[in-house]
Amino acid sequence: MRTIDTDVVVIGGGATGAGVVRDVAMRGYRAVLLERADLAQGTTGRYHGLLHSGGRYVVSDPRSATECAEENIILTRIHADAVETTGGLFVSTPGDDPEFPDRFLAGATASKVPAEEISVGQALRREPRLNPGIFRAIAVEDGSVDGWQMTWGTVNSAKAYGAQILPYHEVTGIERDGDQVRRVRAHDHKNGEDVTIDCTFVINCGGPWAGLIAGLAGCHDVEVVPGRGIMIAMNHRLVNTVVNRCIYPTDGDIIVPVHTVSIIGTTDVKASDADRLTIPADEVQEMLDSGEAMIPGFRQSRAVHAWAGARPLVKDTRVSATDTRHMSRGMSILDHHDRDGLKGLLTITGGKLTTYRLMAKNVVDEMCQQLGDTRPCRTAEEAVPKSESGKTYVVTHRLEDREADRMEEQIICECELMSRKMFLEEMRGRPSANLDDIRRVTRLGMGPCQGGFCSTRAAGLALHDGLIDVGRANGLLELFLKNRWIGLWPILYGAQVRQTALDQWIFSGTLDIEHLPEPEKAVL
Amino acid sequence: MSMDSRAVVVGAGMAGLVSAIRLRQAGMDVTLVTQGIGGIQLGQGTIDVLGYVPERVLGQPLAAVTAYGNAHPHHPYAILSADDVRAGVEFLRALLPDTFVGDLERNYLLPTAIGALRPTALPQVTMAEGECTPGKQMVFVGLRQLKDFWPELVAGNVARTELPGGGRVSTRAAWLDLPARANEVDSTPLYYARAMDDPAYRKRFVDALRRVVEPGETVGLPGVLGLADRGAFADITAQLGQPVFEISTIPPSVPGMRLNDALTRLAKDARVKVVLGSQVLCANIDGGRIRSLTVGTTGRPTEYAGEHFVFAPGGFESGGIELDSYMKVSEPTLGLPLWVPEGDLVVADHNAAQPLFSVGVRFDHDMRVLDTAGDTVHENLHVAGGILAGASRWQEKSGDGIALASAVRAADAILESVQNLEGARNA
């Protein structure tokens, strides 16, 4: 058993937890981040990639709109390498409420969200695939952001300030000494080892799982309801600008160009278990119909992958009045001293990816106040590692890189232009990683072939490099294909069926993968 | 414009090429229309008859065909008999002498490019030494510039596998650093195969190989041992003086390309008219018979008329069958009725044979398409290959047996009908 002594334990490795651990570390505290799976594997990695301009909330939630507009500018600066400044359009499609655009423009002015109406002709020139029947178009400063890259940038910054980042460490207990939090127990899944962390403060950033984590500290009835949303990635950039329907926010009204794909989202259905999210066929059809409304012919383009994420929706009856001062719309801080009589535990949940930094600031401000410290938040001032240049992401970056190293490097994943060197750097840095862990950082297997060509190369290369043994190579390959299939089978139609037939031909027909020797134990 | 041919074949995979050649050999005038190069080069270049039922079939694959057909009434082998499979395989073997080994009395068990042991009835000669027998010593050799063959993976898995009769193969992995082309670090199997066509390159290759191979070892290489030069394999083996075999990689598969090239050349040499890069747009039907196919050739559509048609466009992998975004299946070219299995077409278990891929057309023993009532759709339309309903070709390792048996049956049914007609006339 390992023992760690620290000041602050942050639980949850999504955007919020990463932001909190960075903030805490930058204020000079010793900090440890615990995440039960891989970083950004939960809600943070399962969204549509939108960096809000605030436009979406100018009518429904002006305060969130203002926060988004402010944070958009900050994130574009401190996470330049994860952000693409695509710009956004709010368009009225035939049948949409003709009054809404005027309310939108008024709301944008009031909430200080930059917005400018452009002519339909200008909008169609900018995005030729848009429905030619649109009758209003408003340009905003939406962008897209890679949630994994942003989270890794954030934790890498935290590490530079001395924080310890421990993915695949599941919290098993939060212990108290009288009315004060003293210790967190966790299980290291990759090494099968228990870890004890002595601390003076715990910040629960568990998102949809925050209620379960609070329960481990004996703070019950923190009810976080998972709001399930599905997203579908289409094979091409059908648009290069974020396209929103100019209506009161509803299902399937956003298309976001992210990397080489465009993502349509999303639905919002109450789920019972954030670990078992489905991708129902009727919701897939709903997304395709919505896509068709914005982009005629959407159904004929190729869907490559779908996923479901869980929004953390807080439904807490025991929040005392004093807590509301920390609450902005959509984000809630629970002070468990007030609520449950336990000092040294705060829960933060709700919110959205675009405002992750602000959420972190708010909760760490509260912690500092409780500890009687006056250490200012500096997270907006400094770019995370690899974003120092301020050069934002463009979709051709990989092409530029491969153009430079094509005489020296093999391309392991052609769809996403991932080189042998990129794969080995990641895998050598984390030899216990599975291929999905590597995928989230390198985009291995995320293109049209969905692992058909690259996954055996990745497993073979890791084995060849001595990072894993042959049993684990088989296990990693099997696990990767199993996980790819989760996001494939619900949207299997059109050209992706043809691809899948080829992939089955490769894996079953040619490689006979079903008859590999079994891995000695299940891999993680 | 109208071009009169007696038979029009659609599709240039195993089924299309073989039926076209068989019809042409019988003296018929044959046009083969194809949208692209067929699927043979996507496969592994062996002749699979039946490998899993789902247990592995080792002995008597033809007996397994009969038993499997009896047990699975919707499977192509319920209509196509073991004799049909034998006739199909023997026809191909006569077309391509000295290409395959095997006698249909048993399946070979050969390592794949990830080291699983895969059953097949007729491997290419270049693959035969890969047969795994107890105590055999194998070295698998990778090429640094080729990313689709990892000898540690093959060697590790083969060594971990207990052979069906007991015992194991002892294995080892080794590497060569020998570019296919100067300064190229990322080569496909095709580039290597072209390099191997050059005797000077082969000599350099064998010299390098000699430095990593131990006496007594059988040498397993990626499937790159020559494309155009059919003597490349024998030359490499003779120079090395040790048994050598090749293992097909993921596409493009060089052993598959060799097979495709050989059959395409036979078809052209036999004066089958091959119309490449042309999609069939529709069939022109008159009184239950197809009169002609309208084909989207360059410039303008062309009509190809005939008395007999063989339709072998493949399944979902080639676009021969489609599933649209409303989850409806269709055969988009001729609008043929499809057999669809009961239950969910796509299932969450990634290891399952997806029921979707068994969707296809039903047929009788003359390979005529049947509708849901069991009636013939078009008197003179015969089907073959991957479009046939009821098989899980990739899991069963049955695709080549089905393609060959159906192609030869389709051709023979056409020839029989012509003979019957002539017989009636003469009488």
mmCIF file of C-alpha atoms in Angstrom, chain B residues 32-345:
data_model
loop_
_atom_site.group_PDB
_atom_site.id
_atom_site.type_symbol
_atom_site.label_atom_id
_atom_site.label_comp_id
_atom_site.label_asym_id
_atom_site.label_seq_id
_atom_site.Cartn_x
_atom_site.Cartn_y
_atom_site.Cartn_z
ATOM 1 C CA LEU B 32 -18.180 -8.565 -68.022
ATOM 2 C CA VAL B 33 -19.300 -5.230 -66.600
ATOM 3 C CA THR B 34 -17.799 -4.030 -63.360
ATOM 4 C CA GLN B 35 -17.818 -0.886 -61.317
ATOM 5 C CA GLY B 36 -14.288 -1.474 -60.057
ATOM 6 C CA ILE B 37 -11.649 -4.085 -59.481
ATOM 7 C CA GLY B 38 -13.250 -6.974 -57.624
ATOM 8 C CA GLY B 39 -12.805 -8.042 -54.035
ATOM 9 C CA ILE B 40 -10.278 -10.863 -54.484
ATOM 10 C CA GLN B 41 -7.405 -8.592 -53.516
ATOM 11 C CA LEU B 42 -9.161 -7.615 -50.297
ATOM 12 C CA GLY B 43 -9.044 -11.233 -49.204
ATOM 13 C CA GLN B 44 -6.194 -13.457 -48.229
ATOM 14 C CA GLY B 45 -5.664 -15.282 -51.513
ATOM 15 C CA THR B 46 -6.536 -18.762 -50.289
ATOM 16 C CA ILE B 47 -9.542 -20.884 -51.256
ATOM 17 C CA ASP B 48 -11.696 -21.229 -48.154
ATOM 18 C CA VAL B 49 -14.498 -23.764 -48.312
ATOM 19 C CA LEU B 50 -15.664 -24.004 -44.720
ATOM 20 C CA GLY B 51 -13.470 -23.355 -41.705
ATOM 21 C CA TYR B 52 -15.804 -22.889 -38.737
ATOM 22 C CA VAL B 53 -19.248 -24.359 -38.033
ATOM 23 C CA PRO B 54 -18.558 -22.635 -35.530
ATOM 24 C CA GLU B 55 -16.096 -25.268 -34.277
ATOM 25 C CA ARG B 56 -12.977 -25.419 -36.383
ATOM 26 C CA VAL B 57 -13.250 -27.779 -39.350
ATOM 27 C CA LEU B 58 -10.020 -29.714 -39.797
ATOM 28 C CA GLY B 59 -10.824 -32.844 -41.806
ATOM 29 C CA GLN B 60 -13.195 -33.322 -44.741
ATOM 30 C CA PRO B 61 -14.395 -29.772 -45.431
ATOM 31 C CA LEU B 62 -16.777 -31.049 -48.121
ATOM 32 C CA ALA B 63 -18.496 -33.367 -45.660
ATOM 33 C CA ALA B 64 -18.776 -30.345 -43.370
ATOM 34 C CA VAL B 65 -20.414 -28.405 -46.224
ATOM 35 C CA THR B 66 -23.139 -31.050 -46.491
ATOM 36 C CA ALA B 67 -23.721 -31.215 -42.750
ATOM 37 C CA TYR B 68 -23.728 -27.435 -42.389
ATOM 38 C CA GLY B 69 -26.186 -27.020 -45.258
ATOM 39 C CA ASN B 70 -28.490 -29.631 -43.736
ATOM 40 C CA ALA B 71 -28.414 -27.855 -40.377
ATOM 41 C CA HIS B 72 -28.867 -24.321 -41.775
ATOM 42 C CA PRO B 73 -31.715 -24.175 -44.294
ATOM 43 C CA HIS B 74 -31.083 -20.495 -45.156
ATOM 44 C CA HIS B 75 -27.364 -20.982 -45.839
ATOM 45 C CA PRO B 76 -26.109 -21.107 -49.437
ATOM 46 C CA TYR B 77 -24.729 -24.574 -48.672
ATOM 47 C CA ALA B 78 -28.307 -25.760 -48.173
ATOM 48 C CA ILE B 79 -28.772 -25.246 -51.923
ATOM 49 C CA LEU B 80 -25.222 -25.640 -53.170
ATOM 50 C CA SER B 81 -24.028 -29.180 -52.591
ATOM 51 C CA ALA B 82 -20.591 -30.513 -51.744
ATOM 52 C CA ASP B 83 -20.399 -31.669 -55.386
ATOM 53 C CA ASP B 84 -21.056 -28.114 -56.555
ATOM 54 C CA VAL B 85 -18.277 -26.871 -54.292
ATOM 55 C CA ARG B 86 -15.934 -29.536 -55.588
ATOM 56 C CA ALA B 87 -16.814 -28.669 -59.190
ATOM 57 C CA GLY B 88 -16.190 -24.975 -58.502
ATOM 58 C CA VAL B 89 -12.877 -25.530 -56.775
ATOM 59 C CA GLU B 90 -11.668 -28.015 -59.382
ATOM 60 C CA PHE B 91 -12.572 -25.602 -62.166
ATOM 61 C CA LEU B 92 -10.515 -22.854 -60.557
ATOM 62 C CA ARG B 93 -7.636 -25.198 -59.918
ATOM 63 C CA ALA B 94 -7.637 -26.231 -63.567
ATOM 64 C CA LEU B 95 -7.592 -22.564 -64.564
ATOM 65 C CA LEU B 96 -4.658 -21.818 -62.275
ATOM 66 C CA PRO B 97 -2.447 -24.904 -62.178
ATOM 67 C CA ASP B 98 0.534 -24.858 -59.794
ATOM 68 C CA THR B 99 -1.048 -22.044 -57.762
ATOM 69 C CA PHE B 100 -2.635 -23.938 -54.899
ATOM 70 C CA VAL B 101 -1.890 -26.929 -52.706
ATOM 71 C CA GLY B 102 -4.486 -29.097 -50.968
ATOM 72 C CA ASP B 103 -6.905 -31.797 -51.938
ATOM 73 C CA LEU B 104 -10.240 -30.906 -50.261
ATOM 74 C CA GLU B 105 -9.686 -33.838 -47.914
ATOM 75 C CA ARG B 106 -8.657 -31.582 -45.042
ATOM 76 C CA ASN B 107 -8.134 -27.969 -44.058
ATOM 77 C CA TYR B 108 -4.699 -26.473 -43.582
ATOM 78 C CA LEU B 109 -4.102 -24.512 -40.404
ATOM 79 C CA LEU B 110 -1.996 -21.444 -41.183
ATOM 80 C CA PRO B 111 -0.896 -18.488 -39.050
ATOM 81 C CA THR B 112 -2.496 -15.137 -39.848
ATOM 82 C CA ALA B 113 -0.709 -11.780 -39.694
ATOM 83 C CA ILE B 114 -1.633 -11.537 -35.996
ATOM 84 C CA GLY B 115 -0.788 -15.160 -35.230
ATOM 85 C CA ALA B 116 -4.201 -16.842 -35.064
ATOM 86 C CA LEU B 117 -4.336 -20.278 -36.707
ATOM 87 C CA ARG B 118 -6.728 -20.035 -39.622
ATOM 88 C CA PRO B 119 -8.260 -23.008 -41.456
ATOM 89 C CA THR B 120 -8.341 -23.014 -45.245
ATOM 90 C CA ALA B 121 -8.857 -25.732 -47.835
ATOM 91 C CA LEU B 122 -6.425 -24.580 -50.509
ATOM 92 C CA PRO B 123 -3.555 -22.276 -49.617
ATOM 93 C CA GLN B 124 -1.353 -20.861 -52.321
ATOM 94 C CA VAL B 125 1.882 -22.780 -52.859
ATOM 95 C CA THR B 126 3.700 -19.830 -51.299
ATOM 96 C CA MET B 127 1.829 -20.353 -48.006
ATOM 97 C CA ALA B 128 1.975 -24.122 -47.605
ATOM 98 C CA GLU B 129 5.066 -24.284 -45.380
ATOM 99 C CA GLY B 130 3.165 -22.272 -42.808
ATOM 100 C CA GLU B 131 1.279 -25.350 -41.725
ATOM 101 C CA CYS B 132 1.671 -25.700 -37.992
ATOM 102 C CA THR B 133 2.777 -29.128 -36.818
ATOM 103 C CA PRO B 134 4.129 -30.076 -33.382
ATOM 104 C CA GLY B 135 7.793 -29.374 -32.837
ATOM 105 C CA LYS B 136 8.202 -27.258 -35.963
ATOM 106 C CA GLN B 137 10.617 -24.347 -35.577
ATOM 107 C CA MET B 138 9.470 -21.141 -37.165
ATOM 108 C CA VAL B 139 11.019 -17.700 -37.409
ATOM 109 C CA PHE B 140 8.742 -14.849 -38.401
ATOM 110 C CA VAL B 141 10.596 -12.023 -40.077
ATOM 111 C CA GLY B 142 9.287 -8.461 -40.237
ATOM 112 C CA LEU B 143 10.420 -5.625 -42.434
ATOM 113 C CA ARG B 144 11.174 -2.373 -40.667
ATOM 114 C CA GLN B 145 9.571 -0.345 -43.450
ATOM 115 C CA LEU B 146 6.299 -2.372 -43.448
ATOM 116 C CA LYS B 147 3.774 -1.594 -40.719
ATOM 117 C CA ASP B 148 1.292 -4.405 -41.294
ATOM 118 C CA PHE B 149 3.343 -7.351 -40.124
ATOM 119 C CA TRP B 150 4.619 -7.540 -36.556
ATOM 120 C CA PRO B 151 6.649 -10.740 -36.117
ATOM 121 C CA GLU B 152 6.552 -10.555 -32.309
ATOM 122 C CA LEU B 153 2.754 -10.673 -32.454
ATOM 123 C CA VAL B 154 2.674 -13.600 -34.890
ATOM 124 C CA ALA B 155 5.447 -15.528 -33.151
ATOM 125 C CA GLY B 156 4.041 -14.877 -29.687
ATOM 126 C CA ASN B 157 0.557 -16.034 -30.527
ATOM 127 C CA VAL B 158 1.580 -19.053 -32.567
ATOM 128 C CA ALA B 159 3.851 -20.184 -29.736
ATOM 129 C CA ARG B 160 1.027 -19.752 -27.212
ATOM 130 C CA THR B 161 -1.372 -21.906 -29.220
ATOM 131 C CA GLU B 162 -1.824 -25.562 -28.424
ATOM 132 C CA LEU B 163 -2.221 -27.400 -31.727
ATOM 133 C CA PRO B 164 -5.423 -29.410 -32.306
ATOM 134 C CA GLY B 165 -3.697 -32.774 -31.933
ATOM 135 C CA GLY B 166 -1.551 -31.492 -29.053
ATOM 136 C CA GLY B 167 1.921 -30.029 -29.099
ATOM 137 C CA ARG B 168 3.161 -26.614 -30.108
ATOM 138 C CA VAL B 169 5.281 -24.820 -32.645
ATOM 139 C CA SER B 170 8.413 -23.146 -31.352
ATOM 140 C CA THR B 171 8.758 -19.648 -32.709
ATOM 141 C CA ARG B 172 10.989 -16.617 -32.825
ATOM 142 C CA ALA B 173 10.734 -13.112 -34.231
ATOM 143 C CA ALA B 174 13.336 -11.296 -36.310
ATOM 144 C CA TRP B 175 13.575 -8.126 -38.382
ATOM 145 C CA LEU B 176 15.133 -6.970 -41.613
ATOM 146 C CA ASP B 177 15.915 -3.352 -42.335
ATOM 147 C CA LEU B 178 15.658 -3.353 -46.104
ATOM 148 C CA PRO B 179 13.636 -0.631 -47.847
ATOM 149 C CA ALA B 180 11.519 -1.635 -50.830
ATOM 150 C CA ARG B 181 12.569 1.565 -52.523
ATOM 151 C CA ALA B 182 15.492 3.793 -51.654
ATOM 152 C CA ASN B 183 14.900 5.894 -48.535
ATOM 153 C CA GLU B 184 11.251 4.862 -48.201
ATOM 154 C CA VAL B 185 10.198 4.253 -44.580
ATOM 155 C CA ASP B 186 6.501 3.613 -45.048
ATOM 156 C CA SER B 187 5.970 0.980 -47.743
ATOM 157 C CA THR B 188 2.881 -1.037 -48.542
ATOM 158 C CA PRO B 189 3.046 -4.768 -49.210
ATOM 159 C CA LEU B 190 2.528 -3.913 -52.871
ATOM 160 C CA TYR B 191 5.774 -1.892 -53.041
ATOM 161 C CA TYR B 192 7.666 -4.828 -51.556
ATOM 162 C CA ALA B 193 6.016 -7.287 -53.927
ATOM 163 C CA ARG B 194 7.076 -5.167 -56.902
ATOM 164 C CA ALA B 195 10.606 -4.979 -55.537
ATOM 165 C CA MET B 196 10.621 -8.783 -55.212
ATOM 166 C CA ASP B 197 9.854 -9.075 -58.929
ATOM 167 C CA ASP B 198 13.420 -7.878 -59.501
ATOM 168 C CA PRO B 199 15.993 -10.730 -59.242
ATOM 169 C CA ALA B 200 18.677 -8.319 -58.001
ATOM 170 C CA TYR B 201 16.456 -7.156 -55.131
ATOM 171 C CA ARG B 202 15.593 -10.763 -54.304
ATOM 172 C CA LYS B 203 19.265 -11.549 -53.970
ATOM 173 C CA ARG B 204 19.781 -8.661 -51.553
ATOM 174 C CA PHE B 205 16.702 -9.769 -49.660
ATOM 175 C CA VAL B 206 17.899 -13.372 -49.307
ATOM 176 C CA ASP B 207 21.378 -12.184 -48.272
ATOM 177 C CA ALA B 208 19.805 -10.136 -45.495
ATOM 178 C CA LEU B 209 17.476 -12.982 -44.545
ATOM 179 C CA ARG B 210 20.374 -15.410 -44.243
ATOM 180 C CA ARG B 211 21.865 -13.270 -41.496
ATOM 181 C CA VAL B 212 18.784 -13.617 -39.254
ATOM 182 C CA VAL B 213 17.639 -17.169 -39.981
ATOM 183 C CA GLU B 214 18.953 -20.178 -38.055
ATOM 184 C CA PRO B 215 19.440 -23.647 -39.566
ATOM 185 C CA GLY B 216 16.359 -25.848 -39.237
ATOM 186 C CA GLU B 217 13.928 -22.932 -39.128
ATOM 187 C CA THR B 218 10.953 -22.451 -41.397
ATOM 188 C CA VAL B 219 10.758 -18.801 -42.376
ATOM 189 C CA GLY B 220 7.446 -16.914 -42.158
ATOM 190 C CA LEU B 221 7.327 -13.653 -44.117
ATOM 191 C CA PRO B 222 4.645 -11.082 -44.867
ATOM 192 C CA GLY B 223 2.774 -11.771 -48.104
ATOM 193 C CA VAL B 224 5.031 -9.794 -50.426
ATOM 194 C CA LEU B 225 6.892 -12.485 -52.341
ATOM 195 C CA GLY B 226 6.486 -11.165 -55.871
ATOM 196 C CA LEU B 227 3.569 -9.876 -57.876
ATOM 197 C CA ALA B 228 4.172 -10.257 -61.615
ATOM 198 C CA ASP B 229 7.106 -12.675 -61.439
ATOM 199 C CA ARG B 230 5.549 -16.031 -60.569
ATOM 200 C CA GLY B 231 9.032 -17.479 -60.090
ATOM 201 C CA ALA B 232 9.916 -15.122 -57.253
ATOM 202 C CA PHE B 233 8.871 -17.454 -54.462
ATOM 203 C CA ALA B 234 10.680 -20.496 -55.856
ATOM 204 C CA ASP B 235 13.779 -18.394 -56.427
ATOM 205 C CA ILE B 236 13.805 -17.061 -52.858
ATOM 206 C CA THR B 237 13.295 -20.536 -51.418
ATOM 207 C CA ALA B 238 16.031 -22.022 -53.601
ATOM 208 C CA GLN B 239 18.500 -19.251 -52.767
ATOM 209 C CA LEU B 240 17.872 -19.492 -49.042
ATOM 210 C CA GLY B 241 17.860 -23.282 -48.999
ATOM 211 C CA GLN B 242 15.285 -23.373 -46.199
ATOM 212 C CA PRO B 243 11.493 -23.617 -46.214
ATOM 213 C CA VAL B 244 9.790 -20.249 -46.651
ATOM 214 C CA PHE B 245 6.147 -19.186 -46.534
ATOM 215 C CA GLU B 246 4.210 -15.957 -46.762
ATOM 216 C CA ILE B 247 1.291 -14.673 -44.704
ATOM 217 C CA SER B 248 -1.343 -12.386 -46.200
ATOM 218 C CA THR B 249 -1.522 -8.927 -44.677
ATOM 219 C CA ILE B 250 -4.542 -6.681 -44.392
ATOM 220 C CA PRO B 251 -5.497 -5.048 -47.718
ATOM 221 C CA PRO B 252 -3.954 -4.653 -50.139
ATOM 222 C CA SER B 253 -3.157 -8.369 -49.967
ATOM 223 C CA VAL B 254 -0.506 -9.346 -52.479
ATOM 224 C CA PRO B 255 -1.515 -13.043 -52.650
ATOM 225 C CA GLY B 256 -5.064 -11.832 -53.360
ATOM 226 C CA MET B 257 -3.795 -9.444 -56.019
ATOM 227 C CA ARG B 258 -1.875 -12.232 -57.715
ATOM 228 C CA LEU B 259 -5.060 -14.281 -57.860
ATOM 229 C CA ASN B 260 -7.053 -11.346 -59.148
ATOM 230 C CA ASP B 261 -4.450 -10.545 -61.794
ATOM 231 C CA ALA B 262 -4.274 -14.163 -62.961
ATOM 232 C CA LEU B 263 -8.035 -14.571 -63.302
ATOM 233 C CA THR B 264 -8.481 -11.199 -64.967
ATOM 234 C CA ARG B 265 -5.751 -12.052 -67.456
ATOM 235 C CA LEU B 266 -7.379 -15.432 -68.196
ATOM 236 C CA ALA B 267 -10.689 -13.694 -68.825
ATOM 237 C CA LYS B 268 -9.135 -11.159 -71.157
ATOM 238 C CA ASP B 269 -7.005 -13.784 -72.942
ATOM 239 C CA ALA B 270 -10.172 -15.799 -73.497
ATOM 240 C CA ARG B 271 -11.679 -12.666 -75.038
ATOM 241 C CA VAL B 272 -14.217 -11.932 -72.361
ATOM 242 C CA LYS B 273 -15.031 -8.274 -73.031
ATOM 243 C CA VAL B 274 -14.254 -6.514 -69.781
ATOM 244 C CA VAL B 275 -15.973 -3.171 -69.264
ATOM 245 C CA LEU B 276 -14.245 -1.647 -66.263
ATOM 246 C CA GLY B 277 -15.258 1.352 -64.178
ATOM 247 C CA SER B 278 -18.880 1.207 -65.249
ATOM 248 C CA GLN B 279 -21.861 1.004 -62.975
ATOM 249 C CA VAL B 280 -24.978 -0.877 -63.991
ATOM 250 C CA LEU B 281 -27.818 1.652 -63.868
ATOM 251 C CA CYS B 282 -30.838 -0.539 -64.520
ATOM 252 C CA ALA B 283 -32.151 -3.662 -66.182
ATOM 253 C CA ASN B 284 -34.491 -3.483 -69.161
ATOM 254 C CA ILE B 285 -37.104 -6.150 -68.678
ATOM 255 C CA ASP B 286 -39.598 -7.658 -71.047
ATOM 256 C CA GLY B 287 -41.928 -10.514 -70.188
ATOM 257 C CA GLY B 288 -40.074 -11.814 -67.126
ATOM 258 C CA ARG B 289 -36.737 -11.776 -68.930
ATOM 259 C CA ILE B 290 -33.961 -9.240 -68.829
ATOM 260 C CA ARG B 291 -33.239 -7.972 -72.334
ATOM 261 C CA SER B 292 -30.363 -5.688 -71.536
ATOM 262 C CA LEU B 293 -28.561 -3.751 -68.843
ATOM 263 C CA THR B 294 -28.067 -0.021 -69.067
ATOM 264 C CA VAL B 295 -24.545 0.778 -67.974
ATOM 265 C CA GLY B 296 -23.134 4.167 -67.018
ATOM 266 C CA THR B 297 -20.165 4.189 -69.362
ATOM 267 C CA THR B 298 -18.071 7.253 -70.062
ATOM 268 C CA GLY B 299 -19.853 9.896 -72.059
ATOM 269 C CA ARG B 300 -23.290 8.322 -72.134
ATOM 270 C CA PRO B 301 -25.114 5.235 -70.904
ATOM 271 C CA THR B 302 -24.644 2.104 -73.011
ATOM 272 C CA GLU B 303 -27.044 -0.781 -73.311
ATOM 273 C CA TYR B 304 -25.636 -4.290 -73.060
ATOM 274 C CA ALA B 305 -28.139 -6.801 -74.397
ATOM 275 C CA GLY B 306 -27.950 -10.532 -73.839
ATOM 276 C CA GLU B 307 -29.908 -13.726 -73.463
ATOM 277 C CA HIS B 308 -28.293 -14.604 -70.124
ATOM 278 C CA PHE B 309 -27.159 -12.563 -67.170
ATOM 279 C CA VAL B 310 -24.969 -13.434 -64.209
ATOM 280 C CA PHE B 311 -25.236 -10.968 -61.359
ATOM 281 C CA ALA B 312 -22.294 -11.142 -58.941
ATOM 282 C CA PRO B 313 -21.882 -7.666 -57.446
ATOM 283 C CA GLY B 314 -20.850 -8.821 -53.946
ATOM 284 C CA GLY B 315 -22.525 -7.915 -50.689
ATOM 285 C CA PHE B 316 -22.368 -4.877 -48.410
ATOM 286 C CA GLU B 317 -18.576 -4.646 -48.750
ATOM 287 C CA SER B 318 -18.847 -3.656 -52.406
ATOM 288 C CA GLY B 319 -22.100 -1.710 -52.308
ATOM 289 C CA GLY B 320 -23.958 -4.670 -53.822
ATOM 290 C CA ILE B 321 -26.385 -4.384 -50.931
ATOM 291 C CA GLU B 322 -27.090 -1.199 -49.006
ATOM 292 C CA LEU B 323 -28.621 -0.112 -45.714
ATOM 293 C CA ASP B 324 -29.984 3.429 -45.725
ATOM 294 C CA SER B 325 -30.257 5.905 -42.859
ATOM 295 C CA TYR B 326 -33.821 4.717 -42.170
ATOM 296 C CA MET B 327 -32.318 1.254 -41.636
ATOM 297 C CA LYS B 328 -33.908 -0.261 -44.751
ATOM 298 C CA VAL B 329 -31.887 -2.761 -46.793
ATOM 299 C CA SER B 330 -31.985 -2.791 -50.565
ATOM 300 C CA GLU B 331 -30.276 -4.221 -53.603
ATOM 301 C CA PRO B 332 -29.753 -0.898 -55.381
ATOM 302 C CA THR B 333 -28.938 -2.032 -58.930
ATOM 303 C CA LEU B 334 -31.804 -4.271 -59.997
ATOM 304 C CA GLY B 335 -34.060 -3.876 -56.978
ATOM 305 C CA LEU B 336 -34.015 -7.624 -56.280
ATOM 306 C CA PRO B 337 -35.991 -8.964 -53.325
ATOM 307 C CA LEU B 338 -33.790 -9.577 -50.302
ATOM 308 C CA TRP B 339 -33.916 -12.239 -47.647
ATOM 309 C CA VAL B 340 -33.552 -10.648 -44.222
ATOM 310 C CA PRO B 341 -32.946 -12.740 -41.088
ATOM 311 C CA GLU B 342 -35.374 -12.400 -38.217
ATOM 312 C CA GLY B 343 -34.455 -10.237 -35.247
ATOM 313 C CA ASP B 344 -32.015 -7.352 -34.947
ATOM 314 C CA LEU B 345 -29.752 -6.896 -37.959
#
